[in-house]
């Protein structure tokens, strides 16, 4: 193995150890070896280095856990991360890949707000703007946020929000919406199939922070005449991949 390959292997192993430790309060060597799939002797060598650097602590019961140094390093980087500026290159890449308009929205009370827009390459584009407020129940971005809510928060939203139809395809009953939200949560993406605007289809996925919370939702919109329905799964996978890459930059560990 070349020297650069050895260094890369060491980095990958170190990260896998830190990520495994981040998922538990305390863990012994045997269980950590199972979690990381590393030989105990190798794992012990890496743990010794991480302990000497102050990132890992070994207590009197031979249990290992992360120290606050890991948090301190991560928290210092958080202040340099701006959601919108961080998302721009991801939005551009996704728009170039699929050729369509990309939006990113955030949750604001009982609605969502566009905070980023990357235009389609086509002359005929979506009528939307940064700052536009959109409902949750009939938009792809909005359904992502609804699907992430606790049951109590959903019930509160349903009580406060009448399901006003925007098009003939808008969801009209809470029962139907609940089914849609369950499906959204299960598959990891939502769809607005001409529910908010006629002749517009939109697919969205959650963008998560370091705690796994959906802090934003990123979407792609198509006019129906350019939307190839047989490619729905392929479209969704590309959007999910982009959302996951952005989430990882924001500290999310999947």
Coordinates of C-alpha atoms in Angstrom, one line a residue:
X1 CA 0.0 0.0 0.0
X2 CA 1.3 3.4 -1.0
X3 CA 2.0 6.0 1.7
X4 CA -0.9 8.2 0.6
X5 CA -3.3 5.2 0.6
X6 CA -2.1 4.4 4.2
X7 CA -2.9 7.9 5.3
X8 CA -6.3 7.9 3.7
X9 CA -7.1 4.6 5.4
X10 CA -6.0 6.0 8.7
X11 CA -8.3 9.1 8.2
X12 CA -11.3 6.9 7.3
X13 CA -10.7 4.7 10.4
X14 CA -10.4 7.7 12.6
X15 CA -13.6 9.3 11.4
X16 CA -15.5 6.0 11.7
X17 CA -14.4 5.7 15.4
X18 CA -15.4 9.3 16.1
X19 CA -18.8 8.8 14.4
X20 CA -19.4 5.6 16.4
X21 CA -18.5 7.3 19.6
X22 CA -20.8 10.2 18.8
X23 CA -23.8 7.8 18.8
X24 CA -23.4 6.7 22.4
X25 CA -22.7 8.0 25.9
X26 CA -20.1 5.4 26.7
X27 CA -18.9 2.2 25.1
X28 CA -16.4 -0.5 25.8
X29 CA -13.6 -1.7 23.4
X30 CA -15.4 -4.9 22.4
X31 CA -18.7 -3.2 21.4
X32 CA -16.8 -0.3 19.7
X33 CA -14.8 -2.9 17.7
X34 CA -18.1 -4.4 16.5
X35 CA -19.6 -1.0 15.6
X36 CA -16.5 0.1 13.6
X37 CA -15.6 -3.4 12.3
X38 CA -12.0 -2.8 13.3
X39 CA -9.7 -5.3 15.0
X40 CA -9.3 -4.6 18.7
X41 CA -5.6 -4.1 18.5
X42 CA -6.0 -1.6 15.7
X43 CA -8.8 0.1 17.4
X44 CA -6.9 0.4 20.7
X45 CA -4.0 2.1 18.8
X46 CA -6.3 4.7 17.3
X47 CA -8.1 5.2 20.6
X48 CA -4.8 5.8 22.4
X49 CA -3.9 8.5 19.9
X50 CA -7.3 10.2 20.1
X51 CA -7.1 10.0 23.9
X52 CA -3.7 11.7 24.0
X53 CA -5.0 14.4 21.7
X54 CA -7.9 15.1 24.1
X55 CA -10.8 14.0 21.8
X56 CA -11.6 10.7 23.6
X57 CA -11.7 9.9 27.3
X58 CA -11.2 6.5 28.9
X59 CA -12.7 6.1 32.3
X60 CA -11.9 3.8 35.2
X61 CA -14.3 1.2 33.9
X62 CA -12.5 1.0 30.6
X63 CA -15.4 2.8 28.8
X64 CA -14.7 5.3 26.1
X65 CA -16.6 8.5 25.2
X66 CA -16.0 11.7 23.3
X67 CA -14.8 14.8 25.2
X68 CA -16.1 18.3 24.9
X69 CA -13.1 19.1 22.7
X70 CA -14.9 17.5 19.7
X71 CA -17.9 19.8 20.4
X72 CA -15.6 22.8 20.8
X73 CA -14.0 22.2 17.4
X74 CA -17.4 21.7 15.7
X75 CA -19.1 24.6 17.3
X76 CA -16.3 27.0 16.2
X77 CA -17.0 26.0 12.6
X78 CA -20.8 26.4 12.9
X79 CA -20.5 30.2 13.2
X80 CA -18.8 30.3 9.8
X81 CA -21.5 28.3 8.1
X82 CA -24.3 30.3 6.5
X83 CA -27.2 28.1 5.3
X84 CA -28.0 30.0 2.1
X85 CA -24.4 30.6 0.9
X86 CA -23.5 27.0 1.7
X87 CA -26.5 25.8 -0.3
X88 CA -25.9 27.9 -3.4
X89 CA -23.3 25.6 -5.1
X90 CA -25.5 22.5 -4.4
X91 CA -28.5 24.2 -5.8
X92 CA -26.6 25.2 -9.0
X93 CA -25.3 21.7 -9.5
X94 CA -28.7 20.2 -9.1
X95 CA -30.3 22.7 -11.4
X96 CA -27.6 22.1 -14.0
X97 CA -28.0 18.3 -13.6
X98 CA -31.8 18.3 -14.1
X99 CA -32.1 21.5 -16.0
X100 CA -35.0 22.9 -13.9
X101 CA -35.6 25.5 -11.2
X102 CA -34.4 24.7 -7.7
X103 CA -35.8 26.3 -4.6
X104 CA -34.8 26.0 -1.0
X105 CA -37.4 27.0 1.7
X106 CA -37.4 27.3 5.5
X107 CA -40.3 26.9 7.9
X108 CA -41.8 30.0 9.3
X109 CA -44.8 29.5 11.6
X110 CA -47.5 27.7 9.6
X111 CA -46.0 28.4 6.2
X112 CA -42.7 28.0 4.3
X113 CA -40.6 30.8 2.7
X114 CA -38.4 30.6 -0.3
X115 CA -34.8 31.7 0.7
X116 CA -33.0 30.5 -2.4
X117 CA -33.9 30.1 -6.1
X118 CA -31.7 28.8 -8.9
X119 CA -33.3 29.4 -12.3
X120 CA -34.0 26.8 -14.9
X121 CA -31.9 26.8 -18.0
X122 CA -35.0 27.1 -20.1
X123 CA -36.6 30.3 -21.4
X124 CA -40.0 29.3 -19.9
X125 CA -39.4 29.4 -16.1
X126 CA -41.2 29.2 -12.8
X127 CA -43.0 32.3 -11.5
X128 CA -41.5 32.5 -8.0
X129 CA -39.2 34.7 -6.0
X130 CA -37.0 34.6 -2.9
X131 CA -39.2 35.7 0.0
X132 CA -42.4 34.2 -1.4
X133 CA -44.6 32.6 1.3
X134 CA -46.1 29.2 0.4
X135 CA -48.5 26.9 2.3
X136 CA -47.4 23.6 3.7
X137 CA -50.2 21.2 2.9
X138 CA -50.1 21.5 -0.9
X139 CA -46.4 22.2 -1.7
X140 CA -43.5 19.7 -1.8
X141 CA -41.3 21.9 0.4
X142 CA -44.2 22.3 2.8
X143 CA -45.0 18.6 3.0
X144 CA -41.4 17.9 4.0
X145 CA -41.8 20.1 7.1
X146 CA -45.2 18.7 7.9
X147 CA -43.9 15.1 7.7
X148 CA -41.1 16.0 10.2
X149 CA -43.5 17.4 12.8
X150 CA -44.5 15.6 15.9
X151 CA -48.1 14.2 16.0
X152 CA -49.1 17.0 18.5
X153 CA -47.7 19.7 16.2
X154 CA -49.4 18.2 13.2
X155 CA -52.7 18.2 15.0
X156 CA -52.2 21.8 16.0
X157 CA -51.5 22.7 12.4
X158 CA -54.6 20.9 11.2
X159 CA -56.8 22.7 13.7
X160 CA -55.4 26.1 12.6
X161 CA -55.2 25.6 8.9
X162 CA -58.1 25.1 6.5
X163 CA -57.1 23.0 3.5
X164 CA -58.1 25.6 0.9
X165 CA -57.8 24.0 -2.6
X166 CA -55.5 25.9 -5.0
X167 CA -56.2 23.5 -8.0
X168 CA -58.4 20.6 -8.9
X169 CA -55.7 18.3 -7.6
X170 CA -55.2 19.9 -4.2
X171 CA -55.6 17.7 -1.1
X172 CA -58.9 18.4 0.5
X173 CA -59.1 16.2 3.6
X174 CA -56.9 15.7 6.6
X175 CA -57.1 12.0 6.3
X176 CA -55.7 12.1 2.8
X177 CA -53.0 14.6 3.9
X178 CA -52.0 12.3 6.8
X179 CA -51.6 9.4 4.4
X180 CA -49.4 11.5 2.1
X181 CA -47.3 12.7 5.0
X182 CA -46.7 9.1 6.2
X183 CA -45.6 8.2 2.7
X184 CA -43.3 11.2 2.5
X185 CA -41.6 10.4 5.8
X186 CA -41.1 6.8 4.7
X187 CA -39.6 7.4 1.3
X188 CA -37.7 10.6 2.2
X189 CA -39.1 12.9 -0.4
X190 CA -42.4 14.7 -1.1
X191 CA -44.3 15.6 -4.2
X192 CA -46.6 18.4 -5.2
X193 CA -48.4 17.0 -8.3
X194 CA -50.1 20.2 -9.6
X195 CA -51.6 20.8 -6.1
X196 CA -50.4 24.3 -5.6
X197 CA -50.0 25.5 -9.2
X198 CA -51.6 24.0 -12.3
X199 CA -49.2 22.4 -14.8
X200 CA -46.3 22.4 -12.2
X201 CA -44.8 19.3 -10.5
X202 CA -42.4 19.6 -7.7
X203 CA -40.3 17.2 -5.7
X204 CA -38.6 18.1 -2.4
X205 CA -36.3 16.6 0.3
X206 CA -35.2 17.7 3.8
X207 CA -32.0 19.4 4.6
X208 CA -30.8 18.5 8.1
X209 CA -28.5 20.1 10.6
X210 CA -26.0 18.4 13.0
X211 CA -28.9 17.3 15.3
X212 CA -30.8 15.7 12.4
X213 CA -33.5 18.4 12.4
X214 CA -35.0 19.4 9.0
X215 CA -33.9 23.1 8.9
X216 CA -34.7 23.5 5.3
X217 CA -36.2 21.8 2.3
X218 CA -34.7 21.8 -1.2
X219 CA -36.9 21.2 -4.3
X220 CA -36.9 21.0 -8.1
X221 CA -39.9 22.2 -10.1
X222 CA -41.0 21.1 -13.6
X223 CA -43.7 22.4 -16.0
X224 CA -45.7 19.3 -16.6
X225 CA -44.8 19.1 -20.3
X226 CA -41.1 18.7 -19.4
X227 CA -41.8 16.3 -16.5
X228 CA -41.1 12.7 -17.5
X229 CA -43.2 10.7 -15.0
X230 CA -41.4 7.5 -15.7
X231 CA -38.2 9.1 -14.3
X232 CA -39.9 10.1 -11.0
X233 CA -37.7 7.8 -8.9
X234 CA -34.5 9.0 -10.6
X235 CA -35.4 12.6 -10.1
X236 CA -36.2 11.9 -6.4
X237 CA -32.9 10.1 -5.9
X238 CA -30.9 13.0 -7.3
X239 CA -32.6 15.5 -5.1
X240 CA -32.2 13.3 -2.0
X241 CA -28.5 12.9 -2.9
X242 CA -28.0 16.7 -3.1
X243 CA -30.0 17.3 0.1
X244 CA -27.8 14.7 1.9
X245 CA -24.6 16.2 0.7
X246 CA -25.6 19.6 1.8
X247 CA -26.8 18.2 5.2
X248 CA -23.4 16.5 5.7
X249 CA -21.7 19.9 5.2
X250 CA -24.0 21.3 7.9
X251 CA -22.9 18.6 10.3
X252 CA -25.5 15.9 9.8
X253 CA -24.4 12.3 10.3
X254 CA -26.7 9.8 8.5

